[in-house]
């Protein structure tokens, strides 16, 4: 069964969207670094949001790893959220 041109375009588009989403997920969690630096220097932030982000990331990484066919973009996109979310939470206390 031959793929149509539209099906190929949709698959290629989905591939690029998934890669872009992975990059932006990582950037979202890397953006916690300035808050961590502020927390360490005494300007404490709200710990609730980074805790929720860390828990959300733990669930998504678990989902990606537990699927029969591992979902590596989901895992890679959310790993920084576990580490940086927890560090931000801990330093905000």
Rosetta silent file (secondary structure, phi, psi, omega in degrees, C-alpha in Angstrom):
SEQUENCE: XXXXXXXXXXXXXXXXXXXXXXXXXXXXXXXXXXXXXXXXXXXXXXXXXXXXXXXXXXXXXXXXXXXXXXXXXXXXXXXXXXXXXXXXXXXXX
SCORE:     score description
SCORE:     0.000 S_00000001
   1 L     0.000  122.465 -175.585    0.000    0.000    0.000 S_00000001
   2 L   -87.161  137.307  177.498    1.559    3.241   -1.154 S_00000001
   3 L   -73.562  141.233  175.640    1.515    6.321    1.055 S_00000001
   4 L   -80.851  163.337 -179.965   -0.162    9.362   -0.402 S_00000001
   5 H   -61.537  -39.466 -179.890    1.650   12.663   -0.601 S_00000001
   6 H   -65.146  -41.811  178.649   -0.661   14.135    2.041 S_00000001
   7 H   -62.392  -42.774  177.365    0.011   11.265    4.459 S_00000001
   8 H   -61.675  -43.926  179.184    3.773   11.733    4.039 S_00000001
   9 H   -62.533  -41.153  178.737    3.441   15.484    4.667 S_00000001
  10 H   -64.227  -41.865  178.401    1.360   14.844    7.783 S_00000001
  11 H   -65.499  -43.785  178.509    3.919   12.344    9.126 S_00000001
  12 H   -64.497  -42.359  178.795    6.824   14.702    8.378 S_00000001
  13 H   -62.253  -42.756  178.855    4.961   17.617    9.935 S_00000001
  14 H   -63.936  -38.804  177.356    4.194   15.580   13.026 S_00000001
  15 H   -59.253  -48.496 -177.571    7.865   14.566   13.290 S_00000001
  16 H   -69.499  -36.101  176.907    9.016   18.202   13.232 S_00000001
  17 H   -64.239  -41.826 -179.992    6.314   19.321   15.638 S_00000001
  18 H   -64.182  -39.133  179.324    7.342   16.580   18.090 S_00000001
  19 H   -67.968  -41.697  178.387   10.997   17.620   17.909 S_00000001
  20 H   -64.255  -41.211  177.928   10.113   21.303   18.384 S_00000001
  21 H   -63.529  -37.845  177.263    7.882   20.414   21.343 S_00000001
  22 H   -62.251  -46.026  179.451   10.753   18.429   22.887 S_00000001
  23 H   -60.739  -46.268 -178.338   13.087   21.413   22.571 S_00000001
  24 H   -69.690  -30.260  174.537   10.561   23.807   24.102 S_00000001
  25 H   -64.166  -44.475  178.264    9.813   21.405   26.962 S_00000001
  26 H   -63.032  -44.718  178.799   13.493   21.299   27.824 S_00000001
  27 H   -61.337  -36.333  178.924   13.746   25.098   27.570 S_00000001
  28 H   -60.027  -43.404 -178.744   10.728   25.463   29.861 S_00000001
  29 H   -76.902  -33.120  176.304   12.496   23.507   32.590 S_00000001
  30 H   -64.752  -26.909  179.540   15.882   25.164   31.998 S_00000001
  31 L   -66.473   -8.999  174.380   14.121   28.489   32.614 S_00000001
  32 L   -72.701  -18.083 -174.848   13.970   27.468   36.301 S_00000001
  33 H   -56.557  -45.471  176.845   17.706   28.130   36.652 S_00000001
  34 H   -61.477  -36.551  177.861   17.296   31.893   37.355 S_00000001
  35 H   -66.820  -38.923  177.029   14.644   31.098   39.980 S_00000001
  36 H   -61.337  -44.434  179.495   16.967   28.552   41.585 S_00000001
  37 H   -61.788  -42.273  176.670   19.724   31.186   41.686 S_00000001
  38 H   -63.469  -43.084  179.738   17.317   33.681   43.310 S_00000001
  39 H   -59.791  -41.903 -178.173   16.160   31.064   45.815 S_00000001
  40 H   -67.425  -34.440 -179.229   19.751   30.279   46.801 S_00000001
  41 L   -84.678    0.860  174.129   20.584   33.969   47.297 S_00000001
  42 L   111.567  -11.169  178.574   17.581   34.474   49.578 S_00000001
  43 L   -90.823   89.473 -172.499   14.833   35.714   47.246 S_00000001
  44 L   -76.246  138.584  176.215   12.454   32.788   47.769 S_00000001
  45 L  -102.815 -178.390  178.663    9.844   31.936   45.153 S_00000001
  46 L   -77.853  122.468 -176.580    6.638   29.947   45.344 S_00000001
  47 H   -80.753  -12.050 -173.642    7.494   26.226   45.674 S_00000001
  48 H   -66.708  -46.216 -176.693    4.093   24.893   44.517 S_00000001
  49 H   -63.580  -48.266  178.080    4.490   25.373   40.755 S_00000001
  50 H   -65.190  -30.434  176.189    7.920   23.687   40.443 S_00000001
  51 H   -65.760  -44.548  177.465    6.718   20.805   42.641 S_00000001
  52 H   -62.590  -39.806  178.617    3.721   20.279   40.344 S_00000001
  53 H   -64.276  -40.735  179.229    6.020   20.478   37.310 S_00000001
  54 H   -65.048  -44.663  178.559    8.367   17.869   38.820 S_00000001
  55 H   -64.161  -41.500  176.262    5.495   15.501   39.614 S_00000001
  56 H   -59.456  -43.943  179.844    4.055   16.016   36.134 S_00000001
  57 H   -64.836  -40.045  177.560    7.475   15.232   34.636 S_00000001
  58 H   -59.503  -43.195  179.563    7.816   12.082   36.750 S_00000001
  59 H   -65.083  -42.995 -179.317    4.481   10.857   35.417 S_00000001
  60 H   -68.517  -39.132  177.167    5.373   11.624   31.786 S_00000001
  61 H   -64.340  -43.098  177.107    8.798    9.974   32.053 S_00000001
  62 H   -58.695  -46.255  178.406    7.152    6.921   33.620 S_00000001
  63 H   -57.539  -48.905 -178.182    4.607    6.843   30.805 S_00000001
  64 H   -63.043  -35.877 -178.745    7.318    7.092   28.149 S_00000001
  65 H   -81.983  -28.751 -176.406    9.426    4.347   29.706 S_00000001
  66 H   -86.406  -12.538  176.531    6.572    1.975   30.509 S_00000001
  67 L   -63.783  150.259  179.386    5.084    1.929   27.023 S_00000001
  68 L   -57.294  -47.272  173.160    5.777   -1.242   25.107 S_00000001
  69 L  -101.819  107.048 -174.778    7.587    0.838   22.472 S_00000001
  70 L   -50.154  138.333  179.282    9.495    3.423   24.527 S_00000001
  71 L  -102.555   80.940 -172.742    8.500    7.026   23.779 S_00000001
  72 H   -62.192  -38.934  176.784   11.951    8.630   23.917 S_00000001
  73 H   -58.806  -38.333  177.622   10.923   12.181   22.917 S_00000001
  74 H   -66.326  -42.836  179.697    8.515   12.255   25.876 S_00000001
  75 H   -63.208  -51.037 -177.448   11.185   10.879   28.215 S_00000001
  76 H   -62.661  -39.774 -178.366   13.901   13.273   27.004 S_00000001
  77 H   -66.673  -27.761 -173.882   11.585   16.281   27.091 S_00000001
  78 H  -104.939  -12.067  177.643   10.593   15.647   30.698 S_00000001
  79 H   -57.118  -45.797  178.523   13.816   14.456   32.369 S_00000001
  80 H   -61.698  -28.447  179.297   15.048   18.018   32.996 S_00000001
  81 H   -65.742  -33.887  177.602   11.691   18.786   34.611 S_00000001
  82 H   -65.475  -53.872 -175.934   12.249   16.174   37.287 S_00000001
  83 H   -65.884  -55.784 -174.428   15.687   17.443   38.265 S_00000001
  84 H   -71.112  -33.388  175.925   15.171   21.178   37.854 S_00000001
  85 H   -63.727  -44.011  179.338   11.617   21.133   39.225 S_00000001
  86 H   -68.568  -40.263  178.020   12.765   19.364   42.392 S_00000001
  87 H   -63.697  -42.220  178.852   15.828   21.598   42.804 S_00000001
  88 H   -64.225  -43.374  178.855   13.639   24.697   42.373 S_00000001
  89 H   -60.212  -49.689 -176.587   11.108   23.328   44.859 S_00000001
  90 H   -63.590  -43.267 -178.531   13.752   22.477   47.470 S_00000001
  91 H   -73.661  -16.984  178.980   15.563   25.800   47.169 S_00000001
  92 H   -83.689  -10.266 -178.943   12.272   27.720   47.407 S_00000001
  93 L   -75.326    0.000    0.000   11.520   26.272   50.848 S_00000001
